[in-house]
Amino acid sequence: MVKQYLKDDSYDLPLDFAYPAFSWGVVFSNGHYDRLLHDTDFLLHQEEESAIMKKGENRYKVKRDINSLKLYSSDEIRYEHGDPKEIKKVKSLIKKLYGDEAHSSIIYHLDEKELSRYTNQQIQQIYE
């Protein structure tokens, strides 16, 4: 998807590249988008309380109401996150298209919780 936005044309201004470090749940109620759930600790309810059942890769169904998260029985959640493997692929593509031109690498939406989802090596690879 990223490739369509990158061009091998010269651009007069230096470019910086931002890589995502995020996770959230996309909540659907009655089959329609409801909201983003920024607290991805909803996954804890899957194991601890059996209130959430895994339906497939990154997809969950709420089995019992979880009032603290405002999740209700039959809601569905699609878990999304910045994948270090995908970030590395994009970083390689950028290097291929732009070479070693001076630019900055930025990780956005970075906080302690999100940072803990990445190894030091994965973070280093983004900045190399």
Tab-separated table of C-alpha atoms in Angstrom:
chain	number	residue	atom	x	y	z
A	1	MET	CA	0.000	0.000	0.000
A	2	VAL	CA	2.801	2.413	0.846
A	3	LYS	CA	4.534	1.898	-2.484
A	4	GLN	CA	1.823	3.778	-4.382
A	5	TYR	CA	2.649	6.928	-2.396
A	6	LEU	CA	6.389	6.769	-2.944
A	7	LYS	CA	7.846	8.049	-6.176
A	8	ASP	CA	11.298	7.719	-7.573
A	9	ASP	CA	11.206	11.389	-8.598
A	10	SER	CA	13.532	13.980	-7.177
A	11	TYR	CA	11.839	16.333	-4.770
A	12	ASP	CA	13.315	19.750	-4.026
A	13	LEU	CA	12.959	19.513	-0.263
A	14	PRO	CA	14.510	16.845	1.962
A	15	LEU	CA	12.044	14.225	3.124
A	16	ASP	CA	11.555	12.769	6.584
A	17	PHE	CA	9.855	9.423	7.039
A	18	ALA	CA	7.517	8.544	9.889
A	19	TYR	CA	6.828	4.967	10.972
A	20	PRO	CA	3.820	3.938	13.061
A	21	ALA	CA	4.052	2.537	16.588
A	22	PHE	CA	0.435	2.139	17.598
A	23	SER	CA	-2.214	-0.340	18.568
A	24	TRP	CA	-5.949	-0.039	18.884
A	25	GLY	CA	-9.126	-1.974	18.548
A	26	VAL	CA	-11.691	-1.009	15.914
A	27	VAL	CA	-15.058	-1.662	17.562
A	28	PHE	CA	-18.073	-2.689	15.495
A	29	SER	CA	-21.579	-2.779	16.985
A	30	ASN	CA	-24.346	-4.468	15.020
A	31	GLY	CA	-21.951	-4.792	12.094
A	32	HIS	CA	-21.243	-1.046	11.895
A	33	TYR	CA	-18.152	0.905	12.907
A	34	ASP	CA	-18.609	2.284	16.417
A	35	ARG	CA	-15.270	3.687	17.595
A	36	LEU	CA	-11.575	3.156	18.157
A	37	LEU	CA	-10.636	1.518	21.413
A	38	HIS	CA	-7.266	2.967	22.335
A	39	ASP	CA	-6.914	0.812	25.429
A	40	THR	CA	-5.775	-2.457	23.898
A	41	ASP	CA	-5.840	-4.138	27.279
A	42	PHE	CA	-9.154	-5.585	26.078
A	43	LEU	CA	-7.043	-8.590	25.117
A	44	LEU	CA	-6.569	-9.329	28.825
A	45	HIS	CA	-10.293	-10.021	29.107
A	46	GLN	CA	-9.914	-12.803	26.577
A	47	GLU	CA	-7.761	-14.873	28.914
A	48	GLU	CA	-8.766	-13.711	32.379
A	49	GLU	CA	-12.522	-13.514	32.144
A	50	SER	CA	-13.348	-15.315	28.901
A	51	ALA	CA	-15.382	-12.252	28.003
A	52	ILE	CA	-13.773	-11.982	24.580
A	53	MET	CA	-13.420	-14.830	22.110
A	54	LYS	CA	-10.898	-14.876	19.283
A	55	LYS	CA	-12.653	-15.273	15.903
A	56	GLY	CA	-9.672	-15.157	13.599
A	57	GLU	CA	-6.433	-13.361	13.041
A	58	ASN	CA	-6.772	-9.988	14.802
A	59	ARG	CA	-10.553	-10.419	15.175
A	60	TYR	CA	-12.475	-10.836	18.418
A	61	LYS	CA	-16.096	-11.162	19.536
A	62	VAL	CA	-17.328	-9.836	22.870
A	63	LYS	CA	-19.215	-12.624	24.678
A	64	ARG	CA	-20.155	-10.715	27.835
A	65	ASP	CA	-20.508	-6.996	28.554
A	66	ILE	CA	-17.334	-5.310	29.780
A	67	ASN	CA	-18.655	-2.128	31.327
A	68	SER	CA	-15.217	-0.692	32.121
A	69	LEU	CA	-14.421	-0.616	28.384
A	70	LYS	CA	-17.987	0.059	27.207
A	71	LEU	CA	-17.954	-3.176	25.220
A	72	TYR	CA	-21.182	-5.093	24.894
A	73	SER	CA	-22.142	-8.646	24.072
A	74	SER	CA	-22.011	-9.218	20.291
A	75	ASP	CA	-19.638	-6.288	19.652
A	76	GLU	CA	-16.747	-7.232	17.419
A	77	ILE	CA	-13.208	-5.885	17.573
A	78	ARG	CA	-10.547	-5.786	14.897
A	79	TYR	CA	-7.128	-5.392	16.525
A	80	GLU	CA	-4.672	-3.287	14.514
A	81	HIS	CA	-1.068	-2.420	15.271
A	82	GLY	CA	2.143	-1.235	13.696
A	83	ASP	CA	3.974	-4.397	12.678
A	84	PRO	CA	7.786	-4.225	12.986
A	85	LYS	CA	8.169	-6.569	9.986
A	86	GLU	CA	6.049	-4.297	7.797
A	87	ILE	CA	7.910	-1.221	9.021
A	88	LYS	CA	11.188	-2.889	8.083
A	89	LYS	CA	9.836	-3.639	4.570
A	90	VAL	CA	8.795	-0.016	4.098
A	91	LYS	CA	12.154	1.202	5.410
A	92	SER	CA	13.914	-1.032	2.825
A	93	LEU	CA	11.686	0.277	0.040
A	94	ILE	CA	12.434	3.875	1.027
A	95	LYS	CA	16.160	3.162	1.056
A	96	LYS	CA	15.878	1.562	-2.395
A	97	LEU	CA	13.980	4.539	-3.833
A	98	TYR	CA	15.785	7.378	-2.071
A	99	GLY	CA	19.200	5.878	-1.318
A	100	ASP	CA	21.179	7.399	1.493
A	101	GLU	CA	19.832	10.910	1.012
A	102	ALA	CA	19.795	12.823	4.259
A	103	HIS	CA	16.471	12.337	5.998
A	104	SER	CA	15.125	11.712	9.450
A	105	SER	CA	13.315	8.624	10.665
A	106	ILE	CA	10.491	9.328	13.066
A	107	ILE	CA	8.427	6.926	15.145
A	108	TYR	CA	5.050	8.438	15.902
A	109	HIS	CA	2.487	7.662	18.573
A	110	LEU	CA	5.357	6.472	20.697
A	111	ASP	CA	4.708	6.054	24.390
A	112	GLU	CA	6.031	3.673	27.009
A	113	LYS	CA	3.260	1.134	26.480
A	114	GLU	CA	3.678	1.059	22.692
A	115	LEU	CA	7.457	1.059	22.951
A	116	SER	CA	7.301	-2.064	25.116
A	117	ARG	CA	5.785	-3.952	22.151
A	118	TYR	CA	9.056	-3.595	20.199
A	119	THR	CA	12.464	-5.059	20.911
A	120	ASN	CA	15.491	-2.779	21.057
A	121	GLN	CA	16.717	-4.398	17.843
A	122	GLN	CA	13.442	-3.577	16.037
A	123	ILE	CA	13.698	0.072	17.128
A	124	GLN	CA	17.347	0.248	16.039
A	125	GLN	CA	16.470	-1.135	12.608
A	126	ILE	CA	14.031	1.735	12.061
A	127	TYR	CA	16.712	4.315	12.864
A	128	GLU	CA	19.524	2.698	10.836
